[in-house]
């Protein structure tokens, strides 16, 4: 303990600050030009070798990208994605030590319409990026975000991958390498033509529709989450349309650490493996990979500065916003400020994310009915009655004001006999006998025939918990793109068919341990095509 008589006049010892005058820790000869961490000082040559080796090691360790495969690089113009493009260029050069053998392409999603940029500014930024992409000699595609309004509903379907999931990854990789070597020996190796698709002119009406769609979300948190989902849908559609099987994302270690805490705050804890891992296989045939996840934002900034990697600043919705404007901005501010005082913050969060695994069903093996309509991850809303999620739903239902119609529904649920009698009336007809009134008009409520009509689109049962919160913040669900609404109606119709099947043959349908509807093996052939979905019908 501190004593009153103690002498505190001894001089304080200062920690030794790394200086650029030190020697390189790797070659021990060159003068250090970059200090990544305390004690890790590199010269320019060694830092470049270290940076390139980390990128090659990430691809070689996972063995996901096969030789001769078409890979689409998602470049946003920022430092991380432009650095990823530079690494791919370095790996494709003739003097590379271990040359990359896949066929890359570039895609850029123009989000200027959402950020409120003028048409001239969007064209100027697209011209700057086009000059950068043209210098690489790779095929590139400049796609406006407004095209997400015209996507087909097949984007929300899972297409089976070309390789069998039972086949080991190492065996498939070795077979692909062998085929590539044989084709290269006979001179049959194909190369991508330098296809260029410049940014097309977008109609002003389409931009207004997109702005109304994003603006229908009340909070900036919901708008950023919805924008991220739409951007990913457009990336997957572009990859499928152009024949690419992999999509490279430029998420770095710092960005993934922020995304990890943000996802937990938004209720996406069950989807952390897909949102922050190296491989994301939620779409089946299109795999999303993150080769830059081992780099910190500081390392990328140093590399781009030393070796003149071009990048283009493009403002987004969260540009010049306050720290507390959204959960994403608040988390970013918290992590970056904490990283400034404690340099191991980002690495600790990142290493922790590598050890996390979901307890729910994997998105790569879940059926289409068990996937979220928006994010395409496995649904995490199937819970027991005594769970915290169930208690949250009950509390939310009790907190909402109930109308007279809702009260009648509760009463009818407690008395099943009158409900069966009312269900016999068709839409637009009164529940009473022909020529009579049900008596509700006298009470000022109107006849029940006027209350019945086409129901509004209810997406709650088709979404995961986080996407439910996003949709809840929207003023109108009808503003969603047509491909989302049509896929929702298709899934709901299939679930209604399962519900009718359960009513007609209740002994043939039985919920299993996951509370999903499955058909018994002794069913007849005519009933074997019924889709799974008993859980959603019960809701």
Coordinates of C-alpha atoms in Angstrom, one line a residue:
X1 CA 0.0 0.0 0.0
X2 CA 1.1 3.6 -0.5
X3 CA 2.6 5.1 2.7
X4 CA 2.8 8.7 3.7
X5 CA 6.5 8.5 4.4
X6 CA 7.4 7.0 1.0
X7 CA 9.7 8.9 -1.3
X8 CA 8.4 9.4 -4.8
X9 CA 11.2 11.6 -6.1
X10 CA 12.8 8.9 -8.2
X11 CA 12.8 9.8 -12.0
X12 CA 10.2 8.0 -14.1
X13 CA 11.5 5.7 -16.7
X14 CA 10.1 6.4 -20.2
X15 CA 9.2 3.6 -22.6
X16 CA 11.5 3.5 -25.6
X17 CA 9.6 4.7 -28.7
X18 CA 10.4 2.9 -31.9
X19 CA 12.3 5.2 -34.3
X20 CA 12.7 5.0 -38.1
X21 CA 16.5 5.2 -37.5
X22 CA 16.5 1.6 -36.3
X23 CA 17.6 -1.2 -38.5
X24 CA 15.1 -3.6 -40.1
X25 CA 14.2 -6.5 -37.9
X26 CA 14.2 -8.9 -40.8
X27 CA 17.3 -8.2 -42.9
X28 CA 19.2 -6.4 -40.1
X29 CA 20.8 -4.1 -42.7
X30 CA 18.3 -1.7 -44.2
X31 CA 17.1 1.3 -42.4
X32 CA 13.5 0.9 -41.0
X33 CA 10.9 2.8 -43.0
X34 CA 7.7 1.4 -41.4
X35 CA 6.9 0.6 -37.8
X36 CA 3.8 -1.6 -37.8
X37 CA 3.9 -2.5 -34.1
X38 CA 6.3 -1.8 -31.2
X39 CA 9.4 -3.6 -32.2
X40 CA 8.3 -4.5 -35.7
X41 CA 10.3 -2.1 -37.9
X42 CA 10.7 -3.0 -41.6
X43 CA 12.6 -1.5 -44.4
X44 CA 10.7 -0.9 -47.7
X45 CA 11.9 -4.1 -49.4
X46 CA 11.2 -6.4 -46.5
X47 CA 7.8 -4.8 -45.8
X48 CA 6.7 -5.4 -49.4
X49 CA 7.8 -9.1 -49.1
X50 CA 6.0 -9.4 -45.8
X51 CA 2.8 -7.9 -47.3
X52 CA 2.8 -10.0 -50.4
X53 CA 3.6 -13.2 -48.4
X54 CA 0.7 -12.6 -46.1
X55 CA -1.7 -12.4 -49.1
X56 CA -0.4 -15.6 -50.7
X57 CA -0.4 -17.4 -47.4
X58 CA -4.1 -16.6 -46.8
X59 CA -5.0 -18.0 -50.2
X60 CA -2.8 -21.0 -50.0
X61 CA -3.8 -22.0 -46.5
X62 CA -7.5 -22.1 -47.3
X63 CA -7.3 -23.6 -50.9
X64 CA -10.7 -22.3 -51.9
X65 CA -9.8 -20.6 -55.2
X66 CA -8.8 -23.3 -57.8
X67 CA -6.5 -22.7 -60.8
X68 CA -8.3 -21.5 -63.9
X69 CA -11.3 -20.3 -61.9
X70 CA -12.9 -17.0 -62.7
X71 CA -12.8 -14.7 -59.6
X72 CA -14.6 -11.4 -59.4
X73 CA -12.8 -8.6 -57.3
X74 CA -15.3 -6.3 -55.6
X75 CA -13.5 -3.0 -55.6
X76 CA -15.1 0.0 -53.9
X77 CA -12.3 2.5 -54.5
X78 CA -11.2 2.5 -50.9
X79 CA -7.6 1.7 -49.7
X80 CA -8.3 -2.0 -48.7
X81 CA -10.0 -3.1 -51.9
X82 CA -7.5 -1.2 -54.1
X83 CA -4.7 -2.8 -52.2
X84 CA -6.3 -6.2 -52.8
X85 CA -6.4 -5.4 -56.6
X86 CA -2.7 -4.5 -56.4
X87 CA -1.9 -7.8 -54.8
X88 CA -3.7 -9.7 -57.5
X89 CA -1.8 -7.7 -60.1
X90 CA 1.5 -8.6 -58.4
X91 CA 0.6 -12.3 -58.3
X92 CA -0.3 -12.3 -62.0
X93 CA 3.0 -10.7 -63.1
X94 CA 5.5 -12.9 -65.0
X95 CA 8.3 -12.4 -62.4
X96 CA 6.1 -13.5 -59.4
X97 CA 7.6 -16.2 -57.3
X98 CA 4.3 -18.1 -56.9
X99 CA 2.1 -16.9 -59.7
X100 CA -1.6 -16.8 -59.2
X101 CA -3.4 -19.0 -61.6
X102 CA -7.0 -17.8 -61.4
X103 CA -8.7 -15.5 -63.9
X104 CA -9.7 -12.2 -62.2
X105 CA -12.3 -9.6 -63.1
X106 CA -13.3 -6.3 -61.4
X107 CA -16.7 -5.0 -60.4
X108 CA -17.6 -1.7 -58.9
X109 CA -21.0 -0.9 -57.4
X110 CA -21.9 2.8 -57.8
X111 CA -23.9 3.9 -54.7
X112 CA -23.8 7.6 -55.5
X113 CA -27.6 7.7 -55.9
X114 CA -28.1 6.6 -52.3
X115 CA -25.5 9.1 -51.0
X116 CA -27.3 12.0 -52.8
X117 CA -24.5 12.7 -55.2
X118 CA -25.1 14.7 -58.4
X119 CA -24.9 13.0 -61.8
X120 CA -21.7 15.0 -62.7
X121 CA -20.0 13.8 -59.5
X122 CA -20.9 10.2 -60.1
X123 CA -19.6 10.4 -63.7
X124 CA -16.3 12.0 -62.5
X125 CA -15.7 9.3 -59.9
X126 CA -16.6 6.6 -62.3
X127 CA -14.1 8.0 -64.8
X128 CA -11.3 8.0 -62.2
X129 CA -12.0 4.4 -61.3
X130 CA -12.3 3.5 -65.0
X131 CA -8.8 4.8 -65.5
X132 CA -7.4 2.7 -62.6
X133 CA -9.2 -0.4 -63.9
X134 CA -8.1 0.1 -67.5
X135 CA -4.4 0.3 -66.4
X136 CA -4.7 -3.2 -64.9
X137 CA -5.7 -4.8 -68.2
X138 CA -8.4 -6.9 -66.5
X139 CA -12.1 -7.0 -67.4
X140 CA -14.2 -4.7 -65.3
X141 CA -17.8 -3.9 -64.8
X142 CA -19.2 -0.6 -63.4
X143 CA -22.7 -1.3 -62.1
X144 CA -25.0 1.3 -60.6
X145 CA -26.9 0.3 -57.5
X146 CA -30.2 1.2 -59.2
X147 CA -30.0 -2.2 -61.1
X148 CA -30.9 -3.9 -57.8
X149 CA -34.5 -2.8 -58.5
X150 CA -34.6 -5.0 -61.6
X151 CA -33.0 -8.2 -60.3
X152 CA -34.7 -11.6 -60.8
X153 CA -36.0 -13.5 -57.9
X154 CA -33.4 -16.3 -58.7
X155 CA -30.9 -14.2 -56.7
X156 CA -32.6 -15.4 -53.5
X157 CA -32.3 -19.0 -54.5
X158 CA -29.4 -21.3 -53.6
X159 CA -27.7 -22.9 -56.6
X160 CA -25.8 -26.1 -56.0
X161 CA -22.1 -25.8 -56.3
X162 CA -20.2 -27.6 -59.1
X163 CA -18.1 -29.6 -56.6
X164 CA -19.8 -32.1 -54.3
X165 CA -19.9 -31.1 -50.7
X166 CA -18.9 -34.6 -49.7
X167 CA -15.7 -34.4 -51.7
X168 CA -12.7 -33.3 -49.5
X169 CA -11.4 -29.9 -50.3
X170 CA -7.8 -31.0 -50.6
X171 CA -8.7 -33.7 -53.1
X172 CA -10.7 -31.3 -55.2
X173 CA -7.9 -28.8 -55.1
X174 CA -5.3 -31.3 -56.2
X175 CA -7.5 -32.5 -59.0
X176 CA -8.0 -28.9 -60.2
X177 CA -4.3 -28.3 -60.2
X178 CA -3.7 -31.4 -62.2
X179 CA -6.3 -30.4 -64.8
X180 CA -4.8 -26.9 -65.0
X181 CA -1.3 -28.3 -65.6
X182 CA -2.4 -30.7 -68.3
X183 CA -4.4 -28.0 -70.1
X184 CA -1.4 -25.6 -69.8
X185 CA 0.9 -28.2 -71.2
X186 CA -1.2 -28.7 -74.4
X187 CA -1.7 -24.9 -74.8
X188 CA -5.4 -25.0 -74.1
X189 CA -5.4 -22.5 -71.3
X190 CA -8.0 -19.8 -71.8
X191 CA -7.7 -16.2 -70.8
X192 CA -10.2 -13.6 -70.1
X193 CA -10.8 -11.0 -72.7
X194 CA -10.4 -7.4 -71.5
X195 CA -14.2 -6.8 -71.4
X196 CA -15.2 -3.3 -70.2
X197 CA -18.6 -2.3 -69.1
X198 CA -18.7 1.4 -68.3
X199 CA -21.3 3.0 -66.0
X200 CA -24.5 3.3 -67.9
X201 CA -26.8 6.3 -67.6
X202 CA -29.4 5.8 -64.9
X203 CA -32.9 7.2 -65.2
X204 CA -33.7 9.8 -62.6
X205 CA -36.9 8.0 -61.7
X206 CA -35.0 4.8 -60.8
X207 CA -32.7 6.9 -58.6
X208 CA -35.7 8.3 -56.8
X209 CA -37.2 4.9 -56.3
X210 CA -33.9 3.7 -54.7
X211 CA -33.7 6.7 -52.5
X212 CA -37.3 6.2 -51.4
X213 CA -36.5 2.5 -50.6
X214 CA -33.5 3.4 -48.5
X215 CA -35.2 6.4 -47.0
X216 CA -38.2 4.3 -45.9
X217 CA -36.0 3.1 -43.0
X218 CA -36.3 5.4 -40.1
X219 CA -32.8 5.0 -38.6
X220 CA -29.4 5.2 -40.2
X221 CA -28.6 1.8 -38.7
X222 CA -31.4 0.2 -40.6
X223 CA -30.5 2.1 -43.8
X224 CA -26.9 0.9 -43.7
X225 CA -27.9 -2.7 -43.0
X226 CA -30.5 -2.6 -45.9
X227 CA -27.9 -1.1 -48.2
X228 CA -25.3 -3.8 -47.4
X229 CA -27.9 -6.5 -48.1
X230 CA -28.9 -5.0 -51.5
X231 CA -25.2 -4.5 -52.4
X232 CA -24.5 -8.2 -51.7
X233 CA -27.5 -9.3 -53.8
X234 CA -26.2 -7.2 -56.8
X235 CA -22.7 -8.6 -56.4
X236 CA -23.9 -12.2 -56.5
X237 CA -26.2 -11.5 -59.5
X238 CA -23.3 -9.9 -61.4
X239 CA -21.0 -12.8 -60.6
X240 CA -23.6 -15.3 -61.8
X241 CA -24.5 -13.3 -65.0
X242 CA -20.8 -13.0 -66.0
X243 CA -19.8 -16.6 -65.2
X244 CA -17.7 -16.0 -62.0
X245 CA -17.8 -18.5 -59.2
X246 CA -15.9 -16.6 -56.5
X247 CA -16.2 -13.0 -55.3
X248 CA -13.3 -11.4 -53.4
X249 CA -14.2 -8.8 -50.8
X250 CA -11.7 -6.2 -49.4
X251 CA -12.7 -6.4 -45.7
X252 CA -9.6 -5.9 -43.6
X253 CA -8.9 -6.9 -40.0
X254 CA -10.0 -3.5 -38.6
X255 CA -13.2 -3.5 -40.6
X256 CA -14.0 -7.1 -39.5
X257 CA -13.4 -6.3 -35.8
X258 CA -15.9 -3.4 -36.1
X259 CA -18.3 -5.6 -38.0
X260 CA -18.1 -8.3 -35.4
X261 CA -19.2 -6.0 -32.6
X262 CA -21.8 -4.4 -34.8
X263 CA -23.3 -7.7 -35.8
X264 CA -23.6 -8.8 -32.1
X265 CA -25.3 -5.4 -31.3
X266 CA -27.7 -5.9 -34.2
X267 CA -28.7 -9.5 -33.2
X268 CA -26.6 -11.3 -35.8
X269 CA -24.6 -13.4 -33.4
X270 CA -25.7 -16.6 -35.2
X271 CA -24.4 -15.3 -38.5
X272 CA -20.9 -14.3 -37.4
X273 CA -19.2 -17.2 -39.1
X274 CA -20.6 -16.1 -42.5
X275 CA -20.2 -12.3 -41.9
X276 CA -16.6 -12.2 -40.7
X277 CA -15.0 -15.5 -41.8
X278 CA -12.7 -16.1 -44.7
X279 CA -15.3 -18.1 -46.6
X280 CA -19.0 -17.3 -47.0
X281 CA -21.0 -20.1 -48.8
X282 CA -24.6 -18.9 -48.1
X283 CA -25.4 -18.6 -51.9
X284 CA -24.2 -22.1 -52.8
X285 CA -22.5 -21.6 -56.2
X286 CA -21.1 -18.2 -55.5
X287 CA -18.5 -18.1 -52.7
X288 CA -17.5 -14.9 -51.0
X289 CA -13.9 -14.8 -49.8
X290 CA -12.0 -12.2 -47.7
X291 CA -8.3 -12.5 -48.4
X292 CA -7.5 -9.2 -46.8
X293 CA -8.8 -10.2 -43.3
X294 CA -5.2 -10.5 -41.8
X295 CA -4.2 -6.9 -42.7
X296 CA -4.9 -4.0 -40.4
X297 CA -5.9 -0.7 -41.7
X298 CA -2.6 0.7 -40.7
X299 CA -0.6 -1.8 -42.7
X300 CA -2.7 -1.2 -45.8
X301 CA -2.3 2.6 -45.5
X302 CA 1.5 2.2 -45.2
X303 CA 1.7 -0.1 -48.2
X304 CA -0.5 2.1 -50.4
X305 CA 1.6 5.1 -49.4
X306 CA 5.0 3.6 -50.0
X307 CA 4.2 1.9 -53.3
X308 CA 1.8 4.4 -54.8
X309 CA -1.3 2.2 -54.9
X310 CA -4.1 4.5 -56.3
X311 CA -7.4 4.8 -54.6
X312 CA -10.5 7.0 -55.0
X313 CA -12.4 8.4 -52.2
X314 CA -16.2 8.0 -52.7
X315 CA -18.5 9.4 -50.1
X316 CA -21.2 7.2 -48.6
X317 CA -24.3 7.6 -46.4
X318 CA -22.3 7.7 -43.2
X319 CA -19.8 10.3 -44.5
X320 CA -19.6 13.4 -42.1
X321 CA -22.1 11.9 -39.7
X322 CA -21.8 12.0 -35.9
X323 CA -20.4 9.1 -33.9
X324 CA -23.8 8.4 -32.3
X325 CA -25.8 8.6 -35.6
X326 CA -25.9 4.8 -36.0
X327 CA -24.7 1.6 -34.3
X328 CA -22.2 1.1 -37.1
X329 CA -20.6 4.5 -36.6
X330 CA -20.7 4.2 -32.8
X331 CA -18.9 0.9 -32.9
X332 CA -16.3 2.2 -35.4
X333 CA -15.6 5.2 -33.2
X334 CA -15.3 3.0 -30.1
X335 CA -12.9 0.5 -31.7
X336 CA -10.7 3.1 -33.4
X337 CA -10.3 5.2 -30.3
X338 CA -9.6 2.2 -28.2
X339 CA -7.1 1.0 -30.7
X340 CA -5.2 4.3 -30.4
X341 CA -4.6 3.7 -26.7
X342 CA -4.4 -0.1 -26.7
X343 CA -2.8 -1.3 -30.0
X344 CA -3.9 -4.9 -29.4
X345 CA -7.6 -4.2 -29.5
X346 CA -8.3 -5.0 -33.1
X347 CA -6.1 -8.1 -33.1
X348 CA -7.8 -9.4 -29.9
X349 CA -11.3 -9.0 -31.3
X350 CA -10.2 -10.5 -34.7
X351 CA -8.6 -13.6 -33.1
X352 CA -11.7 -14.1 -31.0
X353 CA -13.9 -14.1 -34.0
X354 CA -11.9 -16.9 -35.5
X355 CA -12.9 -19.2 -32.6
X356 CA -16.6 -18.4 -32.8
X357 CA -18.9 -21.0 -34.2
X358 CA -22.7 -21.0 -34.6
X359 CA -24.9 -23.4 -32.7
X360 CA -27.7 -23.2 -35.3
X361 CA -27.8 -24.9 -38.6
X362 CA -25.2 -24.0 -41.1
X363 CA -26.2 -21.7 -44.0
X364 CA -24.5 -23.9 -46.5
X365 CA -26.6 -27.0 -45.6
X366 CA -29.9 -25.4 -44.7
X367 CA -32.9 -25.7 -47.0
X368 CA -34.3 -22.7 -48.8
X369 CA -37.3 -22.5 -46.4
X370 CA -34.9 -22.4 -43.5
X371 CA -33.0 -19.4 -44.8
X372 CA -33.6 -15.7 -44.2
X373 CA -35.3 -13.9 -47.1
X374 CA -32.8 -11.0 -47.1
X375 CA -29.4 -12.1 -45.8
X376 CA -29.9 -15.8 -46.9
X377 CA -28.4 -17.1 -43.6
X378 CA -30.0 -19.9 -41.6
X379 CA -33.0 -18.8 -39.6
X380 CA -32.3 -18.3 -35.9
X381 CA -35.8 -17.6 -34.8
X382 CA -36.7 -21.2 -33.9
X383 CA -36.6 -21.2 -30.1
X384 CA -38.1 -22.9 -27.1
X385 CA -40.9 -21.4 -25.1
X386 CA -38.6 -20.6 -22.1
X387 CA -35.9 -18.8 -24.2
X388 CA -35.0 -15.2 -24.0
X389 CA -36.1 -14.7 -27.6
X390 CA -39.5 -16.0 -26.9
X391 CA -39.9 -13.8 -23.9
X392 CA -38.9 -10.8 -26.0
X393 CA -41.6 -11.6 -28.6
X394 CA -44.3 -12.0 -25.9
X395 CA -43.2 -8.7 -24.3
X396 CA -43.4 -7.0 -27.6
X397 CA -46.8 -8.3 -28.4
X398 CA -48.2 -7.3 -25.0
X399 CA -46.7 -3.8 -25.3
X400 CA -48.5 -3.1 -28.6
X401 CA -52.0 -1.5 -28.4
X402 CA -54.7 -4.1 -29.4
X403 CA -57.6 -3.1 -31.5
X404 CA -61.1 -4.6 -31.4
X405 CA -60.3 -6.9 -34.3
X406 CA -57.2 -8.3 -32.5
X407 CA -59.3 -8.8 -29.4
X408 CA -61.8 -10.9 -31.4
X409 CA -58.9 -13.0 -32.7
X410 CA -57.7 -13.7 -29.2
X411 CA -61.3 -14.7 -28.1
X412 CA -61.7 -16.9 -31.2
X413 CA -58.4 -18.6 -30.4
X414 CA -59.7 -19.5 -27.0
X415 CA -63.0 -20.8 -28.5
X416 CA -62.2 -23.0 -31.5
X417 CA -65.7 -23.9 -32.4
X418 CA -66.8 -20.4 -33.5
X419 CA -63.6 -20.0 -35.4
X420 CA -64.3 -23.1 -37.5
X421 CA -67.7 -21.7 -38.3
X422 CA -66.3 -18.3 -39.3
X423 CA -63.6 -19.9 -41.5
X424 CA -66.2 -21.4 -43.7
X425 CA -67.1 -18.0 -45.1
X426 CA -65.2 -17.0 -48.2
X427 CA -63.5 -13.7 -48.7
X428 CA -66.1 -10.9 -49.3
X429 CA -69.0 -13.0 -47.8
X430 CA -70.6 -12.6 -44.4
X431 CA -70.2 -15.4 -41.8
X432 CA -73.9 -15.4 -41.3
X433 CA -76.3 -17.4 -43.4
X434 CA -77.5 -16.1 -46.8
X435 CA -79.7 -13.0 -46.7
X436 CA -78.8 -12.2 -43.0
X437 CA -76.4 -9.9 -41.3
X438 CA -73.9 -11.1 -38.8
X439 CA -75.0 -8.3 -36.4
X440 CA -71.6 -6.5 -36.2
X441 CA -72.9 -3.6 -38.3
X442 CA -75.3 -2.6 -35.6
X443 CA -72.4 -2.3 -33.1
X444 CA -70.6 0.1 -35.4
X445 CA -67.9 -2.3 -36.4
X446 CA -69.2 -3.1 -39.8
X447 CA -70.0 -6.4 -41.3
X448 CA -67.2 -9.0 -41.3
X449 CA -67.4 -9.2 -45.1
X450 CA -66.0 -5.7 -45.3
X451 CA -63.1 -6.5 -42.9
X452 CA -61.9 -9.4 -45.0
X453 CA -59.6 -8.7 -47.9
X454 CA -56.2 -9.3 -49.3
X455 CA -53.6 -9.3 -46.5
X456 CA -50.5 -7.2 -46.6
X457 CA -47.1 -8.8 -47.1
X458 CA -45.9 -10.3 -43.8
X459 CA -42.2 -11.1 -43.9
X460 CA -41.7 -11.7 -40.3
X461 CA -41.8 -15.5 -40.5
X462 CA -39.3 -15.5 -43.4
X463 CA -36.6 -13.3 -41.8
X464 CA -33.9 -13.9 -39.2
X465 CA -34.0 -11.8 -36.0
X466 CA -31.7 -9.1 -37.2
X467 CA -33.5 -8.6 -40.5
X468 CA -36.8 -8.5 -38.6
X469 CA -35.4 -5.4 -36.8
X470 CA -34.4 -3.8 -40.1
X471 CA -37.8 -4.4 -41.7
X472 CA -39.5 -3.2 -38.5
X473 CA -37.8 0.2 -38.9
X474 CA -39.2 0.6 -42.4
X475 CA -42.3 2.7 -42.9
X476 CA -43.6 0.4 -45.7
X477 CA -42.5 -3.1 -46.7
X478 CA -44.1 -2.5 -50.2
X479 CA -41.1 -0.3 -51.1
X480 CA -38.8 -3.4 -51.2
X481 CA -37.7 -4.5 -54.7
X482 CA -40.0 -6.7 -56.7
X483 CA -37.7 -9.7 -56.6
X484 CA -37.9 -9.8 -52.7
X485 CA -41.6 -9.4 -52.6
X486 CA -42.2 -12.1 -55.3
X487 CA -39.9 -14.5 -53.5
X488 CA -41.7 -13.9 -50.3
X489 CA -45.1 -14.6 -51.9
X490 CA -43.7 -17.8 -53.4
X491 CA -42.4 -19.1 -50.1
X492 CA -45.6 -18.2 -48.3
X493 CA -47.7 -20.1 -51.0
X494 CA -45.6 -23.1 -50.5
X495 CA -46.0 -22.9 -46.8
X496 CA -49.8 -22.6 -47.1
X497 CA -49.7 -25.8 -49.2
X498 CA -47.9 -27.5 -46.3
X499 CA -50.5 -26.2 -43.9
X500 CA -53.3 -27.6 -46.0
X501 CA -51.5 -30.9 -46.2
X502 CA -51.2 -31.0 -42.4
X503 CA -54.9 -30.3 -42.0
X504 CA -55.9 -33.1 -44.5
X505 CA -53.3 -35.7 -43.4
X506 CA -52.2 -34.8 -39.8
X507 CA -50.8 -38.2 -39.2
X508 CA -48.4 -37.9 -42.1
X509 CA -46.6 -34.7 -41.0
X510 CA -44.7 -34.6 -37.8
X511 CA -42.4 -31.9 -36.4
X512 CA -38.9 -33.2 -35.6
X513 CA -36.4 -32.0 -33.0
X514 CA -35.8 -28.8 -34.9
X515 CA -39.6 -28.0 -34.9
X516 CA -39.6 -28.2 -38.7
X517 CA -42.2 -30.1 -40.7
X518 CA -40.9 -33.3 -42.2
X519 CA -42.8 -36.0 -44.1
X520 CA -42.6 -39.6 -42.9
X521 CA -40.8 -42.1 -45.0
X522 CA -44.0 -44.2 -45.3
X523 CA -45.8 -41.5 -47.2
X524 CA -47.3 -42.2 -50.6
X525 CA -45.5 -41.0 -53.7
X526 CA -48.0 -38.1 -54.2
X527 CA -47.2 -36.6 -50.9
X528 CA -43.4 -36.8 -51.2
X529 CA -43.1 -33.4 -53.0
X530 CA -44.5 -31.4 -50.1
X531 CA -42.0 -28.7 -49.0
X532 CA -40.9 -28.4 -45.4
X533 CA -42.4 -25.6 -43.5
X534 CA -44.6 -26.7 -40.7
X535 CA -43.0 -24.3 -38.3
X536 CA -43.9 -21.2 -40.4
X537 CA -47.5 -22.5 -40.8
X538 CA -47.9 -22.8 -37.0
X539 CA -46.9 -19.1 -36.7

